[in-house]
XYZ file of C-alpha atoms in Angstrom:
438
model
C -112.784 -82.290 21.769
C -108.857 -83.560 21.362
C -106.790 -84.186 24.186
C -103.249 -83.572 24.480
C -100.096 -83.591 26.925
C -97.680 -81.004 27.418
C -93.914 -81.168 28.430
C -91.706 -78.714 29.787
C -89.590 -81.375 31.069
C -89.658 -79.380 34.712
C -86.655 -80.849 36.946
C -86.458 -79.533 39.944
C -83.547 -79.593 42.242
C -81.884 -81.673 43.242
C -80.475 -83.133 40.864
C -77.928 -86.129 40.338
C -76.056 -87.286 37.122
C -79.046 -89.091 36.035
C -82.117 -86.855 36.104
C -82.081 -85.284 32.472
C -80.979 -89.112 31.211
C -84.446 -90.051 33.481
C -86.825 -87.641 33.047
C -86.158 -87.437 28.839
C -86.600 -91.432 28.877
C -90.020 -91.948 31.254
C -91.285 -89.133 28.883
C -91.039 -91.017 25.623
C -92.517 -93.606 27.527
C -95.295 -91.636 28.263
C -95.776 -90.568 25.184
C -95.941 -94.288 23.848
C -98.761 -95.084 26.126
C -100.298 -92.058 25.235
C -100.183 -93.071 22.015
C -101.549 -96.606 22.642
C -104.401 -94.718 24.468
C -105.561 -92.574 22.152
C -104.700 -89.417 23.540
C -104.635 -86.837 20.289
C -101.543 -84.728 20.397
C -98.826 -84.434 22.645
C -96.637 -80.610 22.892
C -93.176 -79.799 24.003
C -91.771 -76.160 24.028
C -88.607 -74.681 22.993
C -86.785 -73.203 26.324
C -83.129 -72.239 27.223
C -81.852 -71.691 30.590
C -85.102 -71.891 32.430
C -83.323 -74.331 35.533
C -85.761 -76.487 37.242
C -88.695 -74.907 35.342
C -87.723 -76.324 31.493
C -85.163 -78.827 30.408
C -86.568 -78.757 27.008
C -84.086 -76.829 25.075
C -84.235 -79.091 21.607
C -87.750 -80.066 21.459
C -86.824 -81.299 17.354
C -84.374 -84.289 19.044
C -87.360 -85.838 21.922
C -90.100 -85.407 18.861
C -87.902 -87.154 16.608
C -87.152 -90.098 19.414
C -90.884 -90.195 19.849
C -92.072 -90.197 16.693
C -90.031 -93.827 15.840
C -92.443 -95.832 18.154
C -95.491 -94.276 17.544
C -98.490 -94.630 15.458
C -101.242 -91.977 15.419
C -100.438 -89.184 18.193
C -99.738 -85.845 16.179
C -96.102 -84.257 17.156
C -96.667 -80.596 18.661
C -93.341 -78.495 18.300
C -94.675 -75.776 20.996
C -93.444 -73.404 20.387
C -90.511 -73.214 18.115
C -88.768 -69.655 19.242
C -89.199 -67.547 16.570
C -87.501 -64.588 16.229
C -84.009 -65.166 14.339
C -81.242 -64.634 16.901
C -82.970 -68.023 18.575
C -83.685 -69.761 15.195
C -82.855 -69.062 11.731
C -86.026 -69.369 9.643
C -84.755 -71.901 6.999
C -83.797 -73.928 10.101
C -87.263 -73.955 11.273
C -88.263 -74.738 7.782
C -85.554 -77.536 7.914
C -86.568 -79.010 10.979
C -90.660 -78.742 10.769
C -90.120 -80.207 7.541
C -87.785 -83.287 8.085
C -89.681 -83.960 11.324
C -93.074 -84.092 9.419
C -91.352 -86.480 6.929
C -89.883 -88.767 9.644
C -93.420 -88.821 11.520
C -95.326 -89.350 8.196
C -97.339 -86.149 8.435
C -97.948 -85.606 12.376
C -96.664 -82.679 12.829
C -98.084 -79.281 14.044
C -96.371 -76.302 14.011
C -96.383 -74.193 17.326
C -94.728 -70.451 17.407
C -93.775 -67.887 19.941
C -92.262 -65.170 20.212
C -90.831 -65.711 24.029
C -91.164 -63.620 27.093
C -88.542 -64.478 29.792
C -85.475 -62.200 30.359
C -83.130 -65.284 30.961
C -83.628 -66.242 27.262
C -84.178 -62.730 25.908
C -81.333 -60.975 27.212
C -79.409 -64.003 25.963
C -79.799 -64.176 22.674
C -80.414 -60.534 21.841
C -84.140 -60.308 21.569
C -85.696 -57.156 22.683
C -89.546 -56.752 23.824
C -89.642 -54.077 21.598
C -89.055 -56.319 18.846
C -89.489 -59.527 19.627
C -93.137 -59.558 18.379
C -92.117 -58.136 14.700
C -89.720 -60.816 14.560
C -91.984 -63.300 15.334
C -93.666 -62.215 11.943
C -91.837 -61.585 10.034
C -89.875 -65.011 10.796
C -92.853 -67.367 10.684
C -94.251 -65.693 7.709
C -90.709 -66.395 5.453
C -90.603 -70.122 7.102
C -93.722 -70.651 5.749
C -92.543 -69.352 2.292
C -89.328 -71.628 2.549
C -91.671 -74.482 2.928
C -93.983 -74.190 0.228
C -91.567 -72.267 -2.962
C -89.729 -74.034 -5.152
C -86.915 -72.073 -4.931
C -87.063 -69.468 -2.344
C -86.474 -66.058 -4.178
C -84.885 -64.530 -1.076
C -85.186 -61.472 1.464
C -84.381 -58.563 2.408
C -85.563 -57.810 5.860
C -85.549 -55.797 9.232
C -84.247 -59.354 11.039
C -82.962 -61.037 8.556
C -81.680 -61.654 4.886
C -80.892 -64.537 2.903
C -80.552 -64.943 -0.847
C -82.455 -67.450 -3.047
C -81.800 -70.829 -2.109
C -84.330 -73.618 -2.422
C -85.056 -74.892 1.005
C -85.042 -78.580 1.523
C -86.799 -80.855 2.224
C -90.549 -79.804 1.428
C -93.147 -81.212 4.503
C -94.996 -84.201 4.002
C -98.229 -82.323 4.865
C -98.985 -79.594 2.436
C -98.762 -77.016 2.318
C -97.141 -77.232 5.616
C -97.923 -78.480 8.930
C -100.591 -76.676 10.942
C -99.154 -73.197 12.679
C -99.551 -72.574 16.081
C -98.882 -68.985 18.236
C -98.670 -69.858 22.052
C -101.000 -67.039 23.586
C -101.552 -65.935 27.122
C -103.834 -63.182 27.144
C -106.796 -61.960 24.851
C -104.643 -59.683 22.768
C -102.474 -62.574 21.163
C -105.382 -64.720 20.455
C -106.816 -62.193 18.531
C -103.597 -61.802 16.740
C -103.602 -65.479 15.956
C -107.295 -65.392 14.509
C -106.275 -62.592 12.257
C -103.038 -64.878 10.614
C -105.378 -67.614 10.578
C -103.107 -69.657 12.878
C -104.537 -71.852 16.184
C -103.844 -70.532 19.471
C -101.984 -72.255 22.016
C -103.247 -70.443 25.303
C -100.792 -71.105 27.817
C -103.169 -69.577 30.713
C -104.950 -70.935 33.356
C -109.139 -69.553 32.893
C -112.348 -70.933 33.881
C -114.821 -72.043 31.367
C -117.180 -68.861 31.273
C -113.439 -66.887 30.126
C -112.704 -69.756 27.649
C -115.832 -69.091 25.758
C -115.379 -65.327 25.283
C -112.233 -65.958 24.054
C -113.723 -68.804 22.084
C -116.252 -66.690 20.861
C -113.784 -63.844 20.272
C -111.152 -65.742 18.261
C -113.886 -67.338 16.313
C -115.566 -64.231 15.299
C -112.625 -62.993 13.976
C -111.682 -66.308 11.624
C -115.295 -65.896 9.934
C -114.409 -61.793 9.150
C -112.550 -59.754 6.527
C -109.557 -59.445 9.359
C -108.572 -62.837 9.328
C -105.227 -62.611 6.180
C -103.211 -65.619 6.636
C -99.750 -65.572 7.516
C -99.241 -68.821 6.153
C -100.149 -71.011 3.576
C -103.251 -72.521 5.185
C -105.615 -71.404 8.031
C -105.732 -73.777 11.388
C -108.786 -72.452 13.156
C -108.652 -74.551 16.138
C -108.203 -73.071 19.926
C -106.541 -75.244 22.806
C -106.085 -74.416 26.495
C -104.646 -76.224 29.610
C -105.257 -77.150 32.835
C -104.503 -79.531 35.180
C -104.270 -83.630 35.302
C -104.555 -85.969 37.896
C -106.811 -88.519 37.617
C -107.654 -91.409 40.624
C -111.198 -92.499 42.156
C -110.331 -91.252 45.227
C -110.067 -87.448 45.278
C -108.149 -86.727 48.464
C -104.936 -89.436 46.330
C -105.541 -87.779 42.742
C -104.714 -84.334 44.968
C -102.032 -85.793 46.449
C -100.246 -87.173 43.138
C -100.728 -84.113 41.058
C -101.637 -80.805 43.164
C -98.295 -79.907 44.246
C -96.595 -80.612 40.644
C -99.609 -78.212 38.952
C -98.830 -75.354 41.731
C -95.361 -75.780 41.099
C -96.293 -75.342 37.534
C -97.623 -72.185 37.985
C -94.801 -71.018 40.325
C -92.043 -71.770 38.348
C -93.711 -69.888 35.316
C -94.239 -66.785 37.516
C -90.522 -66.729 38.540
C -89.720 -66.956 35.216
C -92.354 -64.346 33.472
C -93.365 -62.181 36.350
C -91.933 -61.897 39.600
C -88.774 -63.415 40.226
C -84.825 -62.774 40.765
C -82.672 -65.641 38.662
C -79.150 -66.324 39.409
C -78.352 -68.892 37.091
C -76.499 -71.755 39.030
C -77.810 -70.639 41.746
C -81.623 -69.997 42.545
C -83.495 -72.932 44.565
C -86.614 -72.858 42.954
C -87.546 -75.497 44.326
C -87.060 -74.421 47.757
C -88.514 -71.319 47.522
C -91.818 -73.139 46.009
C -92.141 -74.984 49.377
C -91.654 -72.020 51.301
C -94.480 -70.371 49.505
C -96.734 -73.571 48.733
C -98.945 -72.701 52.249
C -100.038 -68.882 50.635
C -100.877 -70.908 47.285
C -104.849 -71.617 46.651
C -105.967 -75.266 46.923
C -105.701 -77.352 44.191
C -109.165 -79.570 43.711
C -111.988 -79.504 41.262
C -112.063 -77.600 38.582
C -108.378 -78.389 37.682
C -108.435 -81.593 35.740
C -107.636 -83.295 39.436
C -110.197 -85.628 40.811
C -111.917 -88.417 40.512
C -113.417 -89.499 36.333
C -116.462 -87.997 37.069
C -115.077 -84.798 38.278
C -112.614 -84.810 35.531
C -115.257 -85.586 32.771
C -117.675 -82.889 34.187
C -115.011 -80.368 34.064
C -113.827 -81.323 30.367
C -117.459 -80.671 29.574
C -117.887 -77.683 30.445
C -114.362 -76.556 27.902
C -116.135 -78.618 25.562
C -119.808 -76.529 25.792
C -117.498 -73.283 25.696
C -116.161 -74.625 21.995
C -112.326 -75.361 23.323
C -110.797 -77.730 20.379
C -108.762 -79.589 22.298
C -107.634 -79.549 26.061
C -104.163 -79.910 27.305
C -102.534 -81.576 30.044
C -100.225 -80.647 32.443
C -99.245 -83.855 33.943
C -95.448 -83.526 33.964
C -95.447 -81.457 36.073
C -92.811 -80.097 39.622
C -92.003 -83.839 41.130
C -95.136 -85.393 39.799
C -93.732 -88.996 39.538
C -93.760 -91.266 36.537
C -95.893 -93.951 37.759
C -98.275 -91.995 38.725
C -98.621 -89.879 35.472
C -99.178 -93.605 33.958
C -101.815 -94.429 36.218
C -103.907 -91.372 35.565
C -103.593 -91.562 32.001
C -105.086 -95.191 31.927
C -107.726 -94.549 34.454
C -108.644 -90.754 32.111
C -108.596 -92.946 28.514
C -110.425 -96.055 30.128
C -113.486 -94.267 31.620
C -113.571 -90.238 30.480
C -112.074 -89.825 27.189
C -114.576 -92.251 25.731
C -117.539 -89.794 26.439
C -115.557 -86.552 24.405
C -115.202 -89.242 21.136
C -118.255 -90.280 20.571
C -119.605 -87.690 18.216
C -115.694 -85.830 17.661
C -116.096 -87.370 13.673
C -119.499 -85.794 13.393
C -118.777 -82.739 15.041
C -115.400 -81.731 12.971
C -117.244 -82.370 9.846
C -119.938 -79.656 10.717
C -117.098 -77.460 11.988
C -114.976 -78.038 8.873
C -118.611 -77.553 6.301
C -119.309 -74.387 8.052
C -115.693 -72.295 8.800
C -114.942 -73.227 4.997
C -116.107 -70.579 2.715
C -114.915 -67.722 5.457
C -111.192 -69.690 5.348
C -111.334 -69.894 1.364
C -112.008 -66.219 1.417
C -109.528 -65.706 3.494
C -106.557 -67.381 1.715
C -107.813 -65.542 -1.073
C -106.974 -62.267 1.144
C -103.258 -63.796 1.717
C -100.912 -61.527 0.024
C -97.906 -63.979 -1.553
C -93.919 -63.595 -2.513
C -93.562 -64.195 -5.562
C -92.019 -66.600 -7.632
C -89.116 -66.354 -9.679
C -88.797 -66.613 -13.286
C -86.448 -69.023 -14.222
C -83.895 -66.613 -15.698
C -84.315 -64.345 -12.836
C -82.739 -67.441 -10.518
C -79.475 -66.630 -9.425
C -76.370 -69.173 -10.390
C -73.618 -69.686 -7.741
C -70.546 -70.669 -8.762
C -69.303 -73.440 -6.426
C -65.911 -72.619 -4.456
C -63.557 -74.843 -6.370
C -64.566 -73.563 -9.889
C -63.811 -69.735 -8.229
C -60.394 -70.953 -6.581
C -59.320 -72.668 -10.141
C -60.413 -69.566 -12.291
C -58.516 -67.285 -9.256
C -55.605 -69.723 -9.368
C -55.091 -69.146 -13.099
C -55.580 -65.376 -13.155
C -53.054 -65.192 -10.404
C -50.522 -67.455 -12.794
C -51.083 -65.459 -15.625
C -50.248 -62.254 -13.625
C -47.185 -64.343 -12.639
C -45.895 -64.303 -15.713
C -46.349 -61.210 -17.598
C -44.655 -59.713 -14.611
C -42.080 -61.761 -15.058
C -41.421 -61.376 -18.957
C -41.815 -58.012 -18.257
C -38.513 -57.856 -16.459
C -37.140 -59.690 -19.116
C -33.957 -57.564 -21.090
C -33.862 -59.283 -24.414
C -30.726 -58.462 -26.186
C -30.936 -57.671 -30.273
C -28.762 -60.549 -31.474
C -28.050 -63.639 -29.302
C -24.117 -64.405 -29.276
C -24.957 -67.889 -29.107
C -27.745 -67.922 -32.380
C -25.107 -69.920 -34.224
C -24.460 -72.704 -31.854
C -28.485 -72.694 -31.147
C -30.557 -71.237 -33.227
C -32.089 -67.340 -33.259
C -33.150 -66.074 -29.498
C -35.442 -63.767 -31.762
C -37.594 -64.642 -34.701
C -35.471 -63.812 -38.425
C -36.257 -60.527 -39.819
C -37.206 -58.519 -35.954
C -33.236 -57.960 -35.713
């Protein structure tokens, strides 16, 4: 099983000139160490507006800054928001490309569709369609990335013309796609593109392996058409992190910051009133933090042992990888450091002994169902050469303009021209008209 770490880059109030400058720099660091431990994958959403909750509105800039000083750690871009009033699709092409290229390869590709009225409203995405545009967004991204050129579409969401979209992704045919899910439905969904699903939902491990089983099912059957070029059967899931050997201190450091978690996300998603500029989310998480369940084991907080037990039993349901939520609410830096030493020093060793051995069997087994299922994948197709489009740059156009517009010039003006028969000064200079037109 892989292990990764997920930022929202929560804030909460209050705030002073430096927080954003702080939180975005102690996060590369911990990504660095995370990388030096061995931790697999780290993950960092695309939000807007979401105050205290998610300062992580350009997650392409921080995975760029944190792919420079590291080494092996794979680059999650969860989720890129999909639907094209939040990002054109050749710019997530762009982007996912350029930042596999700068990370040599370690990207994956996370997807959503988003769900919060704050963002929705403000961009123009409706529920109604937000899920259509999801698809039909990361399906054409996908075709940006791997066609050489693009021929060009004509959709519901958007339109472009041929272009050839640059640059092509150092992993081919394109870094692993992702859908963030939260409830059985969408996991489903993401077996049947062939895509790994991101589940963004709190569930014990006798849920996780129905939906394990569920998503899996669906991979190995005739349902499973990929909406990309490649099929990523692979199914995370988060939980908690706080890891110290005593109990009652690995509670302290990381309870509150994993309710707050869960708080924020409600006010966001479910139940609450936003006034932007306004709201104290903060303050109204304290006020409600005594009705809130306790935070112990079971949650990725405790002690190794608890910690590893827990893990296991993800691992026994078939979870791929487990993800962290350690930046979480006021959870402080140090601490975050401490647990993530203490986790790779004395539980992550037990999850990689056999990990080679284990994704070989998985790989052997799931691949005749995902060559089958490629061979479902219904593709754009390519252009013939003389069927490719030439555009005539601007300056050409504004010369050949230019000289029409001179040429209309003129035979205006020799057309209100009087030219008399004979020219009273032909002797003294020659005929105004040629000889023999007199």
């Amino acid at each position: 099983m892989k292990f990764g770490l997920l930022y929202e880059h929560q804030l909460p109030r209050s705030w002073t000139e430096r927080s954003d400058y702080d939180l975005l720099h102690e996060a590369i660091e911990q990504v660095e160490l995370a990388d030096r431990l061995g931790f697999d994958y780290i993950w960092e959403n695309e939000h807007h507006f979401l105050e205290e909750y998610s300062h992580s509105s350009a997650p392409e800039v921080f995975l760029a800054a944190c792919a420079r000083n590291t080494k092996q750690i794979r680059l999650g871009h969860a989720v890129v928001l999909s639907p094209p009033p939040y990002n054109h699709p050749a710019r997530v092409a762009e982007r996912i490309a350029t930042l596999d290229l700068i990370s040599h390869g370690r990207v994956d590709w996370g997807t959503g569709e988003s769900a919060s009225r704050v963002e929705m409203d403000a961009f123009g995405v409706t529920m109604e369609d937000k899920k259509a545009m999801w698809a039909e967004a990361t399906e054409q991204s996908a075709n940006m990335m791997t066609m050489e050129p693009y021929p060009g579409f004509e959709g519901r969401f958007f339109s472009m013309p041929c272009r050839n979209v640059l640059p092509k992704p150092y992993q081919q045919p394109h870094p692993p796609l992702w859908v963030a899910c939260s409830r059985m439905e969408t996991i489903h969904a993401a077996a049947r593109a062939g895509i790994g699903a991101l589940t963004f939902a709190f569930v014990n491990p006798q849920v996780a392996r129905q939906w394990v089983d569920e998503y899996y099912a669906i991979i190995r059957s005739d349902e499973c058409v990929p909406i990309g070029h490649s099929v990523n059967a692979n199914i995370a899931m988060c939980t908690g992190f706080s890891v110290h050997h005593d109990v009652e201190e690995a509670k302290r450091r990381g309870a509150d910051g994993f309710r707050y978690f869960g708080y924020s996300l409600g006010h966001y998603y479910v139940f609450g009133d936003h006034q932007p500029g306004v709201t104290p989310l903060w303050e109204q998480f304290e006020r409600a933090r005594e009705s809130m369940d306790d935070v112990g084991k079971g949650s990725g907080i405790g002690t190794p042992d608890e910690v590893r037990d827990h893990l296991q039993e993800f691992a026994d349901a078939g979870v791929d990888q487990v993800i962290f939520i350690q930046q979480g609410g006021k959870n402080r830096h140090e601490h975050i450091c401490e647990a993530m030493e203490l986790f790779a020093a004395e539980v992550m060793p037990h999850f990689k002994e056999r990990e080679a051995e284990l994704e070989a069997r998985k790989s052997a087994e799931l691949a005749p169902f995902i060559e089958a299922a490629l061979a479902r994948k219904p593709r754009m197709r390519p252009l013939e050469e003389h069927e490719i489009p030439v555009i005539s740059a601007f300056g050409r156009n504004i010369v050949q303009t230019e000289q029409d517009e001179s040429s209309r010039s003129l035979h205006h003006a020799a057309a209100d021209i009087t030219v008399p028969a004979r020219d009273p000064l032909a002797g003294q200079r020659g005929s105004a008209v040629p000889p023999g037109e007199d």
